[in-house]
Amino acid sequence: MVLVALAGMVVGYWANAAFFPGTSPQQPIDFSHKVHAGDNEIPCQYCHVQARRSVSAGVPSVNKCMGCHLEVATDRPQVRLLTNYWESGEPVPWIKVHDLPDFVHFTHKRHVAAGIECQTCHGAVESMDVVSREAPVKMGLCLACHRENEVEHGTDCWTCHK
Amino acid sequence: MSNVDRREFLKLVGAGGVGVGAGFMLAESAKHPLEHLIPYAVPPEEFSSGVATWYNSVCGMCPAGCGISVRTREGRAKKIEGNPSHPVSQGRLCALGQAGLQVLYNPDRLSSPLLLDGASGSFRPATWVEGVDKVAGALSSARNVVVLSRGIRGHLAQIFERFAGSLSSANLLQYDFAHEDALYVGNRESFGIDRLPYYDIANTRYLVSFGADYLNGWISPVHHSLGFGTSRQGGHDRGYFVQVEPRMSVSGASADRWVPANPGTEGLLALGIAQQIVAMGGYSGADRDAWTSTLAPYDIASVSQRTGVNDDIVRQIAEGFMHTRPGLAITGGAATRHVNGVNTAIAVNTLNYIAGNVGIEGGILFNPAAPLATTGEENRGAYESLANLVTHAENGSIDALLVYDTDPVFTMPADSGFREALEKIPFVASLSSFMDETTAMADVVLPSHTYLESWGDDVPEPGVGFSVGAVSQPVVAPLYNTQAVGDTLIAIAAHMGHSDAIPWASTEECIKDGWRQVHAQGGSGDFDAFWRSLLQAGVYGRNIRDTRAVSLDPTVVAGMDANEPTFSGNAATYPFTLHPYTSMRMHDGRGANLPWMLELPDAMTSVVYSSWVEINPVTAEELGVRQGDVVEISSEHGSVTAPVYVYPAIMPDVVAMPVGQGHSKLGRYAKNRGSNPLSIVAAQTDAKSGSLAWAATRVSVAPTGQRAKLVTMSGESRELGRNIVQTTGGAAGSAGHSAKLNSIPIKVEAV
Ligand code: SF4
C-alpha cells in the first residue's frame, strides 16, 4: 500500500509539473513580445533600458509604453487596458516570469557588457506571444557558460552567492 | 492479485489517491512563489531600477546633527552611512544613527491621524481634514496654549515661532531630557558665550573628563569618538585620558586612568586641580593673586577628603594637566545633573582657564555664528519650565497643549506630577510619529513624517569651530498618511484664518527661503545652482572662526561656595546614590522601540534587551544578592525593580541604572520591557540652570527573592586566568625587554 501511495506521489508531482508548470503566468495585459520584438523588431534594450546599466533589466514604466501607444494601435482591447492604467496613474502589476532565488547575485549589466545575448537565458522571446521560462536558468547553465568562456573567478562560490 | 478483495482494493485506491494529491501539493510548494514586477507609472528623473541612489541629509536621531548619506533603491531607503564631507560625522555614524531605518519602517509608526473617541476611550483613525479641523477649533477657543516640542533647530523653528505668534496667547517650549542646560548656563556665566564651545579632543594631549561619557552618547558622540581616535593614534604624541566618575562608563573604560569620585563632587575636584596648578606656578595672569585666594578653600587636603580621591592622584593629575600641552577638561552627563550642576560646569571652565586651554587648538574653541539666521536654540526650556507648566496646568490656566516629538511623561520623574497635570489640560494634540507615553494622553494625533521623509536644516550643536549649516532633505517619499510637522502647523494656522501669519506654503519653501538669504550673503552663482549643490553636499561651511579672547573673573568662582552636592532622601534609610546614565543606544528613551538597539549589547555589561542595576561586588555580598537577583530600588518617590548586574567598576555606595527602558507605551518592542530609573528620582533642580538634578537621589536596595535571566553576551566578566585581556603596566616600559609577549608581529624588519 505504501508503494502504491509513493507511486501516486510521483504521478502527482509529474502531473503538476507537466500540466501546471507555472512558467507562463497570466499577465494583467496580454502583452506579446512576438509583436514587439519579433514582427516590429524593437530592440530588447529599447524597453528594458536598465539592462546595460543595472543589476536588473527593469520593466518599462507606463509612460514609456504610452510613448508609442498614444499613437499606435490605440483601438486594440489590450492597448485600451494599458490606457486605463495610464489614465488612472497606476502601474501595471506584471508578474515575474524569470526570477532567480534571493541567494543568487546576478547582474544584467555585466552580462550585457560581456555581449551575452538576452536569448541565452530568456529563450527566443521575440517569437513568443506569451513569454514562458524556457531555458533552464539553474546553476548548471551559469557554470557551463562561465567555464566555456573562462570567466575569471567564474566558478567561485562567492561570485554568485554573496 | 487474485487475493485482492474488495476491501483491499478500496484501500489501495485510497492510498494511491492520497499519494497523487500529496505529490501534486509537493510540486506546488516547490514552485517559486508568484512575484510581481511593478514599474513606475512615471519614474522620477534620476531613477534606475537596481541602481542605488544616495542622498545626503542630516541624522535626526539625536541632537548632535551628524551628516548622513542614505542609500536608496527603487524609492526605498536601504542603508544609512555617514556623510564624508560633513565635519561632525566625517563619514562615520553611531549605532543609533544606523537604526534610523527602523524608525522609518517601524511597524508601530502612526500611519494616519487619530481622534480620541470619548465614549470608548480609544483612538479611531481619521482624515487630515477632520484632525486639523478639530485642533483648529480647540485652539481658536483656547485662551492659553502651550506648544511643547523637542529642540527645533534651523529654519523650521521659524514656523513654530510664527505659529505660536498667530495664536492670541501661546508659549513655545522646547524640552529635551538630555540637553546640557548646566553647560550652557555655566558657559554664559564664565565666558559670556551662549553656544557650546568646540571641545577639540582630536588635538588634545591630556583630557580630563568629569563625568562626560563622550564616547557613548554625550552631546556629539560620533565626533568625539573620532577625536578620541585621532588623539590616541593620530600619528603624534599619544593623548592621555583621565575619566572622573563614580561609575565606569565606556569613556572611563577607554581612559588611561579612571578616577572614582563621590557623586556630585566632580566640580570640587576640578577646582582642587586648578588650585594645585596655581600653587605650582602654572598660572601667570595678572589676577594670579586673586585666583590664589579664590581657590584657597580648595586645598588638596579638603578636596581629597570631600571627593574621596586620594591626594596623590589629585597631585598627579594636576602635574600632568599643567605640563602636557594642550590639555582639555570637559564635563557633562550625571556630573552636571546634580543640584550644583552649573557650579561643576563653571569649575571645569575654571580649570581650563587656569591651565591656559581656552581659545587654543586642543582645548576649547568658541563657535562662530552659524550661516543660518536662526539656530532655534532660543526657545529652549529647562526642566523648570516644564515644572511651571505643571503648576499652571494644575490651576487650570492652560487650555490647550500641542506636543511634538518629546516625551516628558516618560522622562519626567513621577514626582513632578507631569502626568496628572496633563490630564487637567482640556485639550491635548500630539504631532509625534509614535504612540509614546505623552501622545497616548492626547485627544487628537496628527502624526508627522520621520526625519528621512522631511525637509529641514540644522546647525550642529556643539559646532566644530567654524561656521557650519546643513540641510536635510527627504530621501524617500512618505510611507504613510503623515505630514511634515511644519506643514501641519501651516495647515492649522490657515484653518484658523491666520494664513498670513506664516508666509510659506510649505516647510520646503521655508527652508529654501532661509537658504536664499544665506546665498545672498555670499553664495556663488545663481540660487538654483547653489541649492542643487547644497543638497548634493548636504552641508555648507564658511571658514569663519571665533577667536575672541575671553577672561574668567575669579569672582564667578568666589561666589559659588555652596558647592557641596545635596541629595534627596536621608542616608540612613536610603544608603545608596542612584546614578542613572544615558547611552548612545537608548539616548533619552527613543532607542527603546528599535530592535537593533535592543539587541545591541550594552558596551560595558553586554546585556541585551532589558534593564539592570549595577552594584559593586562588595555591596552585593553585603546585601546578599547575586547576579540576576531581582531587587527593588526605592527612593522617597517610588520604586522600580531590576535584576542585579555585579559591576566591579562602581563605588560601593552607588548603584547605577541605564536610562531609556521601562516604557508603558511606544510600541511592541518598547512596551513593558525593563524599568525606568527616572520615574523614581526626586523632582529637585539645579537652581542656577533650572535643570532636573536627576543624579541626586538616594535609594535603598532590597532583594525581592525573585531571579531573572539577564541576557548577556559575555558569559563571565572576569578573566579567570584565561589571559584574554592583556595589559601593560602603569609605568610604561618598566617591564623591560625581558617580558614575554604573546603577540604576533606582521613582519619583522631586518636589522
Ligand atoms: S550621534 Fe546622534 S546625530 Fe550622530 S549619528 Fe548618532 S544619533 Fe545620529
JSON list of C-alpha atoms in Angstrom, two decimals, chain A residues 33-123:
[
{"chain": "A", "resi": 33, "resn": "HIS", "atom": "CA", "xyz": [6.85, 40.00, -27.22]},
{"chain": "A", "resi": 34, "resn": "LYS", "atom": "CA", "xyz": [6.42, 38.46, -30.68]},
{"chain": "A", "resi": 35, "resn": "VAL", "atom": "CA", "xyz": [4.59, 41.53, -31.94]},
{"chain": "A", "resi": 36, "resn": "HIS", "atom": "CA", "xyz": [7.04, 43.98, -30.39]},
{"chain": "A", "resi": 37, "resn": "ALA", "atom": "CA", "xyz": [10.45, 42.34, -30.52]},
{"chain": "A", "resi": 38, "resn": "GLY", "atom": "CA", "xyz": [9.73, 39.95, -33.41]},
{"chain": "A", "resi": 39, "resn": "ASP", "atom": "CA", "xyz": [7.44, 41.45, -36.00]},
{"chain": "A", "resi": 40, "resn": "ASN", "atom": "CA", "xyz": [8.34, 45.08, -35.30]},
{"chain": "A", "resi": 41, "resn": "GLU", "atom": "CA", "xyz": [11.96, 44.38, -34.44]},
{"chain": "A", "resi": 42, "resn": "ILE", "atom": "CA", "xyz": [12.10, 46.70, -31.47]},
{"chain": "A", "resi": 43, "resn": "PRO", "atom": "CA", "xyz": [15.46, 46.04, -29.77]},
{"chain": "A", "resi": 44, "resn": "CYS", "atom": "CA", "xyz": [15.20, 44.48, -26.30]},
{"chain": "A", "resi": 45, "resn": "GLN", "atom": "CA", "xyz": [17.01, 47.38, -24.69]},
{"chain": "A", "resi": 46, "resn": "TYR", "atom": "CA", "xyz": [14.69, 49.94, -26.14]},
{"chain": "A", "resi": 47, "resn": "CYS", "atom": "CA", "xyz": [12.21, 48.98, -23.43]},
{"chain": "A", "resi": 48, "resn": "HIS", "atom": "CA", "xyz": [14.47, 47.25, -20.92]},
{"chain": "A", "resi": 49, "resn": "VAL", "atom": "CA", "xyz": [16.76, 50.24, -20.77]},
{"chain": "A", "resi": 50, "resn": "GLN", "atom": "CA", "xyz": [18.30, 49.34, -17.44]},
{"chain": "A", "resi": 51, "resn": "ALA", "atom": "CA", "xyz": [19.80, 46.06, -18.62]},
{"chain": "A", "resi": 52, "resn": "ARG", "atom": "CA", "xyz": [23.12, 47.59, -19.59]},
{"chain": "A", "resi": 53, "resn": "ARG", "atom": "CA", "xyz": [23.30, 49.84, -16.54]},
{"chain": "A", "resi": 54, "resn": "SER", "atom": "CA", "xyz": [21.96, 47.92, -13.62]},
{"chain": "A", "resi": 55, "resn": "VAL", "atom": "CA", "xyz": [21.65, 44.58, -11.91]},
{"chain": "A", "resi": 56, "resn": "SER", "atom": "CA", "xyz": [18.05, 44.38, -13.01]},
{"chain": "A", "resi": 57, "resn": "ALA", "atom": "CA", "xyz": [16.87, 44.85, -16.57]},
{"chain": "A", "resi": 58, "resn": "GLY", "atom": "CA", "xyz": [13.77, 46.68, -15.43]},
{"chain": "A", "resi": 59, "resn": "VAL", "atom": "CA", "xyz": [10.34, 46.72, -16.98]},
{"chain": "A", "resi": 60, "resn": "PRO", "atom": "CA", "xyz": [9.32, 49.81, -18.89]},
{"chain": "A", "resi": 61, "resn": "SER", "atom": "CA", "xyz": [7.33, 52.38, -16.98]},
{"chain": "A", "resi": 62, "resn": "VAL", "atom": "CA", "xyz": [3.78, 53.01, -18.12]},
{"chain": "A", "resi": 63, "resn": "ASN", "atom": "CA", "xyz": [4.76, 56.32, -19.66]},
{"chain": "A", "resi": 64, "resn": "LYS", "atom": "CA", "xyz": [7.36, 54.52, -21.77]},
{"chain": "A", "resi": 65, "resn": "CYS", "atom": "CA", "xyz": [4.64, 52.26, -23.20]},
{"chain": "A", "resi": 66, "resn": "MET", "atom": "CA", "xyz": [2.44, 55.27, -23.77]},
{"chain": "A", "resi": 67, "resn": "GLY", "atom": "CA", "xyz": [5.26, 56.94, -25.68]},
{"chain": "A", "resi": 68, "resn": "CYS", "atom": "CA", "xyz": [4.20, 54.79, -28.61]},
{"chain": "A", "resi": 69, "resn": "HIS", "atom": "CA", "xyz": [0.69, 53.81, -27.67]},
{"chain": "A", "resi": 70, "resn": "LEU", "atom": "CA", "xyz": [-0.68, 57.30, -27.54]},
{"chain": "A", "resi": 71, "resn": "GLU", "atom": "CA", "xyz": [-0.48, 56.96, -31.33]},
{"chain": "A", "resi": 72, "resn": "VAL", "atom": "CA", "xyz": [-0.07, 53.31, -32.19]},
{"chain": "A", "resi": 73, "resn": "ALA", "atom": "CA", "xyz": [-2.82, 50.68, -32.16]},
{"chain": "A", "resi": 74, "resn": "THR", "atom": "CA", "xyz": [-4.89, 52.71, -29.73]},
{"chain": "A", "resi": 75, "resn": "ASP", "atom": "CA", "xyz": [-8.08, 50.81, -30.55]},
{"chain": "A", "resi": 76, "resn": "ARG", "atom": "CA", "xyz": [-6.87, 47.32, -29.64]},
{"chain": "A", "resi": 77, "resn": "PRO", "atom": "CA", "xyz": [-8.55, 45.99, -26.50]},
{"chain": "A", "resi": 78, "resn": "GLN", "atom": "CA", "xyz": [-5.24, 45.17, -24.79]},
{"chain": "A", "resi": 79, "resn": "VAL", "atom": "CA", "xyz": [-3.88, 48.64, -25.53]},
{"chain": "A", "resi": 80, "resn": "ARG", "atom": "CA", "xyz": [-7.07, 50.06, -24.09]},
{"chain": "A", "resi": 81, "resn": "LEU", "atom": "CA", "xyz": [-6.28, 48.17, -20.90]},
{"chain": "A", "resi": 82, "resn": "LEU", "atom": "CA", "xyz": [-2.90, 49.85, -20.88]},
{"chain": "A", "resi": 83, "resn": "THR", "atom": "CA", "xyz": [-4.51, 53.25, -21.49]},
{"chain": "A", "resi": 84, "resn": "ASN", "atom": "CA", "xyz": [-6.73, 52.66, -18.50]},
{"chain": "A", "resi": 85, "resn": "TYR", "atom": "CA", "xyz": [-3.72, 52.13, -16.29]},
{"chain": "A", "resi": 86, "resn": "TRP", "atom": "CA", "xyz": [-2.13, 55.27, -17.68]},
{"chain": "A", "resi": 87, "resn": "GLU", "atom": "CA", "xyz": [-5.19, 57.38, -17.18]},
{"chain": "A", "resi": 88, "resn": "SER", "atom": "CA", "xyz": [-5.64, 56.27, -13.60]},
{"chain": "A", "resi": 89, "resn": "GLY", "atom": "CA", "xyz": [-1.92, 56.80, -12.92]},
{"chain": "A", "resi": 90, "resn": "GLU", "atom": "CA", "xyz": [-1.45, 53.20, -11.84]},
{"chain": "A", "resi": 91, "resn": "PRO", "atom": "CA", "xyz": [1.47, 50.97, -12.72]},
{"chain": "A", "resi": 92, "resn": "VAL", "atom": "CA", "xyz": [0.82, 47.64, -14.46]},
{"chain": "A", "resi": 93, "resn": "PRO", "atom": "CA", "xyz": [1.28, 44.83, -11.94]},
{"chain": "A", "resi": 94, "resn": "TRP", "atom": "CA", "xyz": [3.26, 42.49, -14.19]},
{"chain": "A", "resi": 95, "resn": "ILE", "atom": "CA", "xyz": [4.09, 39.04, -12.90]},
{"chain": "A", "resi": 96, "resn": "LYS", "atom": "CA", "xyz": [7.66, 37.85, -12.96]},
{"chain": "A", "resi": 97, "resn": "VAL", "atom": "CA", "xyz": [8.42, 35.07, -15.41]},
{"chain": "A", "resi": 98, "resn": "HIS", "atom": "CA", "xyz": [12.14, 34.89, -14.88]},
{"chain": "A", "resi": 99, "resn": "ASP", "atom": "CA", "xyz": [13.14, 35.02, -11.29]},
{"chain": "A", "resi": 100, "resn": "LEU", "atom": "CA", "xyz": [16.26, 33.89, -9.51]},
{"chain": "A", "resi": 101, "resn": "PRO", "atom": "CA", "xyz": [16.28, 32.92, -5.86]},
{"chain": "A", "resi": 102, "resn": "ASP", "atom": "CA", "xyz": [17.33, 35.65, -3.43]},
{"chain": "A", "resi": 103, "resn": "PHE", "atom": "CA", "xyz": [20.61, 33.90, -2.67]},
{"chain": "A", "resi": 104, "resn": "VAL", "atom": "CA", "xyz": [21.82, 34.35, -6.22]},
{"chain": "A", "resi": 105, "resn": "HIS", "atom": "CA", "xyz": [23.50, 37.59, -7.13]},
{"chain": "A", "resi": 106, "resn": "PHE", "atom": "CA", "xyz": [23.02, 38.13, -10.83]},
{"chain": "A", "resi": 107, "resn": "THR", "atom": "CA", "xyz": [23.73, 41.36, -12.63]},
{"chain": "A", "resi": 108, "resn": "HIS", "atom": "CA", "xyz": [22.42, 42.15, -16.09]},
{"chain": "A", "resi": 109, "resn": "LYS", "atom": "CA", "xyz": [24.93, 44.93, -16.59]},
{"chain": "A", "resi": 110, "resn": "ARG", "atom": "CA", "xyz": [27.94, 42.62, -16.59]},
{"chain": "A", "resi": 111, "resn": "HIS", "atom": "CA", "xyz": [26.34, 40.05, -18.87]},
{"chain": "A", "resi": 112, "resn": "VAL", "atom": "CA", "xyz": [25.17, 42.62, -21.36]},
{"chain": "A", "resi": 113, "resn": "ALA", "atom": "CA", "xyz": [28.64, 44.19, -21.30]},
{"chain": "A", "resi": 114, "resn": "ALA", "atom": "CA", "xyz": [30.14, 40.77, -21.99]},
{"chain": "A", "resi": 115, "resn": "GLY", "atom": "CA", "xyz": [27.99, 40.53, -25.10]},
{"chain": "A", "resi": 116, "resn": "ILE", "atom": "CA", "xyz": [25.76, 37.68, -23.91]},
{"chain": "A", "resi": 117, "resn": "GLU", "atom": "CA", "xyz": [22.57, 37.59, -25.96]},
{"chain": "A", "resi": 118, "resn": "CYS", "atom": "CA", "xyz": [19.40, 38.08, -23.96]},
{"chain": "A", "resi": 119, "resn": "GLN", "atom": "CA", "xyz": [18.07, 34.89, -25.57]},
{"chain": "A", "resi": 120, "resn": "THR", "atom": "CA", "xyz": [20.76, 32.77, -23.93]},
{"chain": "A", "resi": 121, "resn": "CYS", "atom": "CA", "xyz": [18.88, 32.89, -20.68]},
{"chain": "A", "resi": 122, "resn": "HIS", "atom": "CA", "xyz": [15.45, 34.16, -21.68]},
{"chain": "A", "resi": 123, "resn": "GLY", "atom": "CA", "xyz": [14.85, 31.95, -24.72]}
]
